[in-house]
Amino acid sequence: MILEARDKPILAMLEWIRVRLMTKQYKKMKGIAKYTRKVCPNLQDKLEKLKHESIPFSATPAGSFMYKVDNGCERHVVDLARKACSCRIWDLTRLPCKHGIFAIVKNLEKVENYVHPCYLKETFVETYKEIIQPMSGQSEWVEINQPAPVAPHAYKPPGKPPKQRK
């Protein structure tokens, strides 16, 4: 995003970046306010895809929250109480894997209840609730009696510069 601002003077570059971040944060805040589901939109799509992939599985209950999930080729143990599966995808992503989703559906529960709180809409809203404050223009800045900053001296070694070929 900042590649467009690289050629600007430092103050103009920082102002350009601040304005872009301010508008991006505002758009995200307004966009998520319209969303009605519990899980963020891109993760909701991913969960729907995993639900579709879990169709060929079958689950055998081993306890109230423990299931053996298999499809003939692979077999996994899903523990809904610990939110874990033996494939370890659930442990790594904090999203239920396709085996876990099948066990959740078999247990007649909602998949959204087993998603980590960092993927929920409330967390997203909490992240983007703070706004980046607008600033007044450079003409309204307070004058101070300090010397202007000076760029450092660029040292150039004597002799011919080395070639940079591979």
Short mmCIF file of N, CA and C in Angstrom, two decimals, residues 44-132:
data_model
loop_
_atom_site.label_atom_id
_atom_site.label_comp_id
_atom_site.label_asym_id
_atom_site.label_seq_id
_atom_site.Cartn_x
_atom_site.Cartn_y
_atom_site.Cartn_z
N GLN A 44 -16.64 -17.78 7.64
CA GLN A 44 -17.94 -18.43 7.46
C GLN A 44 -17.93 -19.21 6.15
N ASP A 45 -17.36 -18.64 5.10
CA ASP A 45 -17.25 -19.34 3.82
C ASP A 45 -16.37 -20.58 3.95
N LYS A 46 -15.28 -20.45 4.69
CA LYS A 46 -14.39 -21.58 4.90
C LYS A 46 -15.09 -22.70 5.68
N LEU A 47 -15.87 -22.35 6.68
CA LEU A 47 -16.60 -23.35 7.46
C LEU A 47 -17.66 -24.06 6.59
N GLU A 48 -18.31 -23.30 5.71
CA GLU A 48 -19.29 -23.92 4.81
C GLU A 48 -18.61 -24.91 3.87
N LYS A 49 -17.42 -24.56 3.39
CA LYS A 49 -16.66 -25.46 2.52
C LYS A 49 -16.27 -26.73 3.29
N LEU A 50 -15.84 -26.58 4.54
CA LEU A 50 -15.46 -27.74 5.35
C LEU A 50 -16.68 -28.60 5.67
N LYS A 51 -17.85 -27.98 5.86
CA LYS A 51 -19.07 -28.76 6.08
C LYS A 51 -19.36 -29.64 4.86
N HIS A 52 -19.16 -29.07 3.68
CA HIS A 52 -19.39 -29.82 2.46
C HIS A 52 -18.37 -30.97 2.33
N GLU A 53 -17.12 -30.73 2.73
CA GLU A 53 -16.10 -31.78 2.66
C GLU A 53 -16.31 -32.88 3.70
N SER A 54 -17.08 -32.61 4.75
CA SER A 54 -17.27 -33.60 5.81
C SER A 54 -18.42 -34.56 5.52
N ILE A 55 -19.11 -34.39 4.40
CA ILE A 55 -20.26 -35.23 4.09
C ILE A 55 -19.92 -36.73 4.03
N PRO A 56 -18.80 -37.16 3.41
CA PRO A 56 -18.56 -38.61 3.31
C PRO A 56 -18.14 -39.29 4.62
N PHE A 57 -17.98 -38.57 5.69
CA PHE A 57 -17.52 -39.16 6.95
C PHE A 57 -18.67 -39.78 7.72
N SER A 58 -18.31 -40.66 8.63
CA SER A 58 -19.27 -41.20 9.59
C SER A 58 -18.64 -41.10 10.97
N ALA A 59 -19.47 -40.91 11.99
CA ALA A 59 -18.96 -40.71 13.35
C ALA A 59 -19.58 -41.75 14.27
N THR A 60 -18.73 -42.27 15.15
CA THR A 60 -19.17 -43.22 16.17
C THR A 60 -18.88 -42.60 17.52
N PRO A 61 -19.89 -42.40 18.37
CA PRO A 61 -19.63 -41.79 19.67
C PRO A 61 -18.88 -42.76 20.60
N ALA A 62 -17.88 -42.22 21.29
CA ALA A 62 -17.12 -43.00 22.26
C ALA A 62 -17.41 -42.50 23.67
N GLY A 63 -17.99 -41.35 23.79
CA GLY A 63 -18.36 -40.73 25.05
C GLY A 63 -19.30 -39.59 24.73
N SER A 64 -19.61 -38.77 25.72
CA SER A 64 -20.55 -37.69 25.46
C SER A 64 -19.98 -36.64 24.50
N PHE A 65 -18.67 -36.40 24.53
CA PHE A 65 -18.05 -35.42 23.64
C PHE A 65 -16.87 -35.99 22.88
N MET A 66 -16.77 -37.31 22.78
CA MET A 66 -15.65 -37.97 22.11
C MET A 66 -16.21 -38.81 20.95
N TYR A 67 -15.61 -38.64 19.76
CA TYR A 67 -16.10 -39.34 18.58
C TYR A 67 -14.93 -39.94 17.80
N LYS A 68 -15.21 -41.08 17.16
CA LYS A 68 -14.29 -41.65 16.17
C LYS A 68 -14.90 -41.32 14.82
N VAL A 69 -14.18 -40.56 14.01
CA VAL A 69 -14.68 -40.10 12.72
C VAL A 69 -13.84 -40.76 11.64
N ASP A 70 -14.49 -41.45 10.68
CA ASP A 70 -13.75 -42.06 9.59
C ASP A 70 -14.58 -42.07 8.32
N ASN A 71 -13.86 -42.31 7.19
CA ASN A 71 -14.54 -42.43 5.90
C ASN A 71 -14.02 -43.63 5.12
N GLY A 72 -13.42 -44.59 5.78
CA GLY A 72 -12.87 -45.76 5.12
C GLY A 72 -11.38 -45.64 4.85
N CYS A 73 -10.91 -44.46 4.48
CA CYS A 73 -9.49 -44.25 4.19
C CYS A 73 -8.73 -43.70 5.39
N GLU A 74 -9.35 -42.83 6.13
CA GLU A 74 -8.69 -42.19 7.27
C GLU A 74 -9.60 -42.26 8.49
N ARG A 75 -8.99 -42.29 9.66
CA ARG A 75 -9.74 -42.36 10.91
C ARG A 75 -9.11 -41.39 11.90
N HIS A 76 -9.95 -40.60 12.56
CA HIS A 76 -9.47 -39.62 13.52
C HIS A 76 -10.34 -39.63 14.77
N VAL A 77 -9.74 -39.22 15.88
CA VAL A 77 -10.45 -39.11 17.15
C VAL A 77 -10.69 -37.63 17.41
N VAL A 78 -11.96 -37.27 17.64
CA VAL A 78 -12.34 -35.88 17.88
C VAL A 78 -12.84 -35.76 19.31
N ASP A 79 -12.25 -34.83 20.06
CA ASP A 79 -12.69 -34.54 21.42
C ASP A 79 -13.29 -33.14 21.43
N LEU A 80 -14.61 -33.08 21.51
CA LEU A 80 -15.29 -31.78 21.46
C LEU A 80 -15.11 -31.00 22.75
N ALA A 81 -14.90 -31.67 23.87
CA ALA A 81 -14.70 -30.97 25.14
C ALA A 81 -13.38 -30.19 25.13
N ARG A 82 -12.34 -30.77 24.52
CA ARG A 82 -11.04 -30.10 24.45
C ARG A 82 -10.87 -29.30 23.17
N LYS A 83 -11.84 -29.42 22.26
CA LYS A 83 -11.77 -28.78 20.94
C LYS A 83 -10.50 -29.22 20.22
N ALA A 84 -10.36 -30.53 20.06
CA ALA A 84 -9.15 -31.09 19.45
C ALA A 84 -9.50 -32.28 18.57
N CYS A 85 -8.67 -32.50 17.56
CA CYS A 85 -8.79 -33.64 16.67
C CYS A 85 -7.41 -34.25 16.50
N SER A 86 -7.35 -35.55 16.22
CA SER A 86 -6.05 -36.20 16.09
C SER A 86 -5.32 -35.79 14.81
N CYS A 87 -6.00 -35.14 13.87
CA CYS A 87 -5.31 -34.62 12.68
C CYS A 87 -4.53 -33.34 12.99
N ARG A 88 -4.79 -32.73 14.13
CA ARG A 88 -4.10 -31.55 14.67
C ARG A 88 -4.36 -30.25 13.91
N ILE A 89 -5.21 -30.28 12.91
CA ILE A 89 -5.54 -29.04 12.19
C ILE A 89 -6.30 -28.10 13.11
N TRP A 90 -7.19 -28.63 13.91
CA TRP A 90 -7.96 -27.83 14.85
C TRP A 90 -7.04 -27.16 15.86
N ASP A 91 -6.00 -27.87 16.30
CA ASP A 91 -5.05 -27.29 17.26
C ASP A 91 -4.26 -26.13 16.64
N LEU A 92 -3.92 -26.27 15.37
CA LEU A 92 -3.08 -25.26 14.72
C LEU A 92 -3.86 -24.01 14.30
N THR A 93 -5.06 -24.20 13.76
CA THR A 93 -5.81 -23.06 13.22
C THR A 93 -6.86 -22.52 14.16
N ARG A 94 -7.22 -23.27 15.18
CA ARG A 94 -8.30 -22.91 16.11
C ARG A 94 -9.65 -22.85 15.42
N LEU A 95 -9.73 -23.43 14.22
CA LEU A 95 -10.99 -23.63 13.51
C LEU A 95 -11.25 -25.13 13.44
N PRO A 96 -12.48 -25.58 13.60
CA PRO A 96 -12.74 -27.01 13.51
C PRO A 96 -12.37 -27.56 12.14
N CYS A 97 -11.73 -28.72 12.11
CA CYS A 97 -11.42 -29.38 10.84
C CYS A 97 -12.67 -30.09 10.34
N LYS A 98 -12.57 -30.73 9.19
CA LYS A 98 -13.75 -31.39 8.63
C LYS A 98 -14.21 -32.55 9.51
N HIS A 99 -13.27 -33.20 10.21
CA HIS A 99 -13.65 -34.29 11.12
C HIS A 99 -14.39 -33.72 12.33
N GLY A 100 -13.87 -32.61 12.85
CA GLY A 100 -14.51 -31.96 13.99
C GLY A 100 -15.88 -31.43 13.64
N ILE A 101 -16.02 -30.88 12.44
CA ILE A 101 -17.32 -30.35 12.02
C ILE A 101 -18.35 -31.47 11.93
N PHE A 102 -17.93 -32.63 11.41
CA PHE A 102 -18.88 -33.74 11.33
C PHE A 102 -19.29 -34.18 12.74
N ALA A 103 -18.34 -34.22 13.67
CA ALA A 103 -18.66 -34.61 15.05
C ALA A 103 -19.58 -33.58 15.71
N ILE A 104 -19.36 -32.30 15.43
CA ILE A 104 -20.20 -31.24 16.00
C ILE A 104 -21.63 -31.37 15.48
N VAL A 105 -21.77 -31.58 14.18
CA VAL A 105 -23.09 -31.73 13.59
C VAL A 105 -23.77 -32.99 14.13
N LYS A 106 -22.99 -34.07 14.29
CA LYS A 106 -23.54 -35.32 14.84
C LYS A 106 -24.02 -35.12 16.28
N ASN A 107 -23.35 -34.23 17.02
CA ASN A 107 -23.71 -33.93 18.40
C ASN A 107 -24.84 -32.90 18.48
N LEU A 108 -25.38 -32.50 17.32
CA LEU A 108 -26.51 -31.55 17.21
C LEU A 108 -26.18 -30.19 17.83
N GLU A 109 -24.99 -29.69 17.54
CA GLU A 109 -24.57 -28.38 18.02
C GLU A 109 -24.18 -27.50 16.84
N LYS A 110 -23.99 -26.21 17.10
CA LYS A 110 -23.60 -25.27 16.05
C LYS A 110 -22.08 -25.21 15.96
N VAL A 111 -21.59 -25.16 14.73
CA VAL A 111 -20.14 -25.09 14.48
C VAL A 111 -19.58 -23.78 15.01
N GLU A 112 -20.35 -22.70 14.96
CA GLU A 112 -19.88 -21.38 15.40
C GLU A 112 -19.51 -21.37 16.88
N ASN A 113 -20.10 -22.27 17.67
CA ASN A 113 -19.78 -22.32 19.10
C ASN A 113 -18.40 -22.91 19.37
N TYR A 114 -17.80 -23.57 18.38
CA TYR A 114 -16.50 -24.21 18.55
C TYR A 114 -15.37 -23.45 17.86
N VAL A 115 -15.65 -22.27 17.36
CA VAL A 115 -14.64 -21.44 16.72
C VAL A 115 -13.94 -20.60 17.79
N HIS A 116 -12.64 -20.40 17.64
CA HIS A 116 -11.88 -19.59 18.60
C HIS A 116 -12.42 -18.15 18.61
N PRO A 117 -12.44 -17.50 19.78
CA PRO A 117 -13.00 -16.13 19.87
C PRO A 117 -12.31 -15.11 18.97
N CYS A 118 -11.08 -15.34 18.55
CA CYS A 118 -10.41 -14.36 17.68
C CYS A 118 -11.06 -14.28 16.30
N TYR A 119 -11.87 -15.26 15.92
CA TYR A 119 -12.53 -15.27 14.62
C TYR A 119 -13.96 -14.73 14.67
N LEU A 120 -14.41 -14.31 15.82
CA LEU A 120 -15.79 -13.86 15.96
C LEU A 120 -15.96 -12.39 15.58
N LYS A 121 -17.18 -12.02 15.25
CA LYS A 121 -17.49 -10.66 14.83
C LYS A 121 -17.20 -9.66 15.96
N GLU A 122 -17.51 -10.05 17.21
CA GLU A 122 -17.28 -9.14 18.34
C GLU A 122 -15.80 -8.76 18.46
N THR A 123 -14.91 -9.71 18.23
CA THR A 123 -13.48 -9.43 18.30
C THR A 123 -13.06 -8.49 17.18
N PHE A 124 -13.62 -8.71 15.98
CA PHE A 124 -13.31 -7.84 14.84
C PHE A 124 -13.78 -6.42 15.13
N VAL A 125 -14.98 -6.29 15.68
CA VAL A 125 -15.52 -4.96 16.01
C VAL A 125 -14.65 -4.31 17.07
N GLU A 126 -14.22 -5.07 18.06
CA GLU A 126 -13.36 -4.54 19.13
C GLU A 126 -12.02 -4.07 18.57
N THR A 127 -11.50 -4.78 17.56
CA THR A 127 -10.22 -4.40 16.96
C THR A 127 -10.32 -3.07 16.23
N TYR A 128 -11.42 -2.85 15.52
CA TYR A 128 -11.55 -1.65 14.70
C TYR A 128 -12.40 -0.56 15.32
N LYS A 129 -12.66 -0.63 16.64
CA LYS A 129 -13.52 0.39 17.24
C LYS A 129 -12.78 1.71 17.46
N GLU A 130 -11.48 1.67 17.70
CA GLU A 130 -10.71 2.91 17.86
C GLU A 130 -10.51 3.57 16.50
N ILE A 131 -10.62 4.87 16.46
CA ILE A 131 -10.44 5.58 15.19
C ILE A 131 -9.09 6.28 15.18
N ILE A 132 -8.58 6.50 13.99
CA ILE A 132 -7.36 7.29 13.82
C ILE A 132 -7.81 8.74 13.70
#
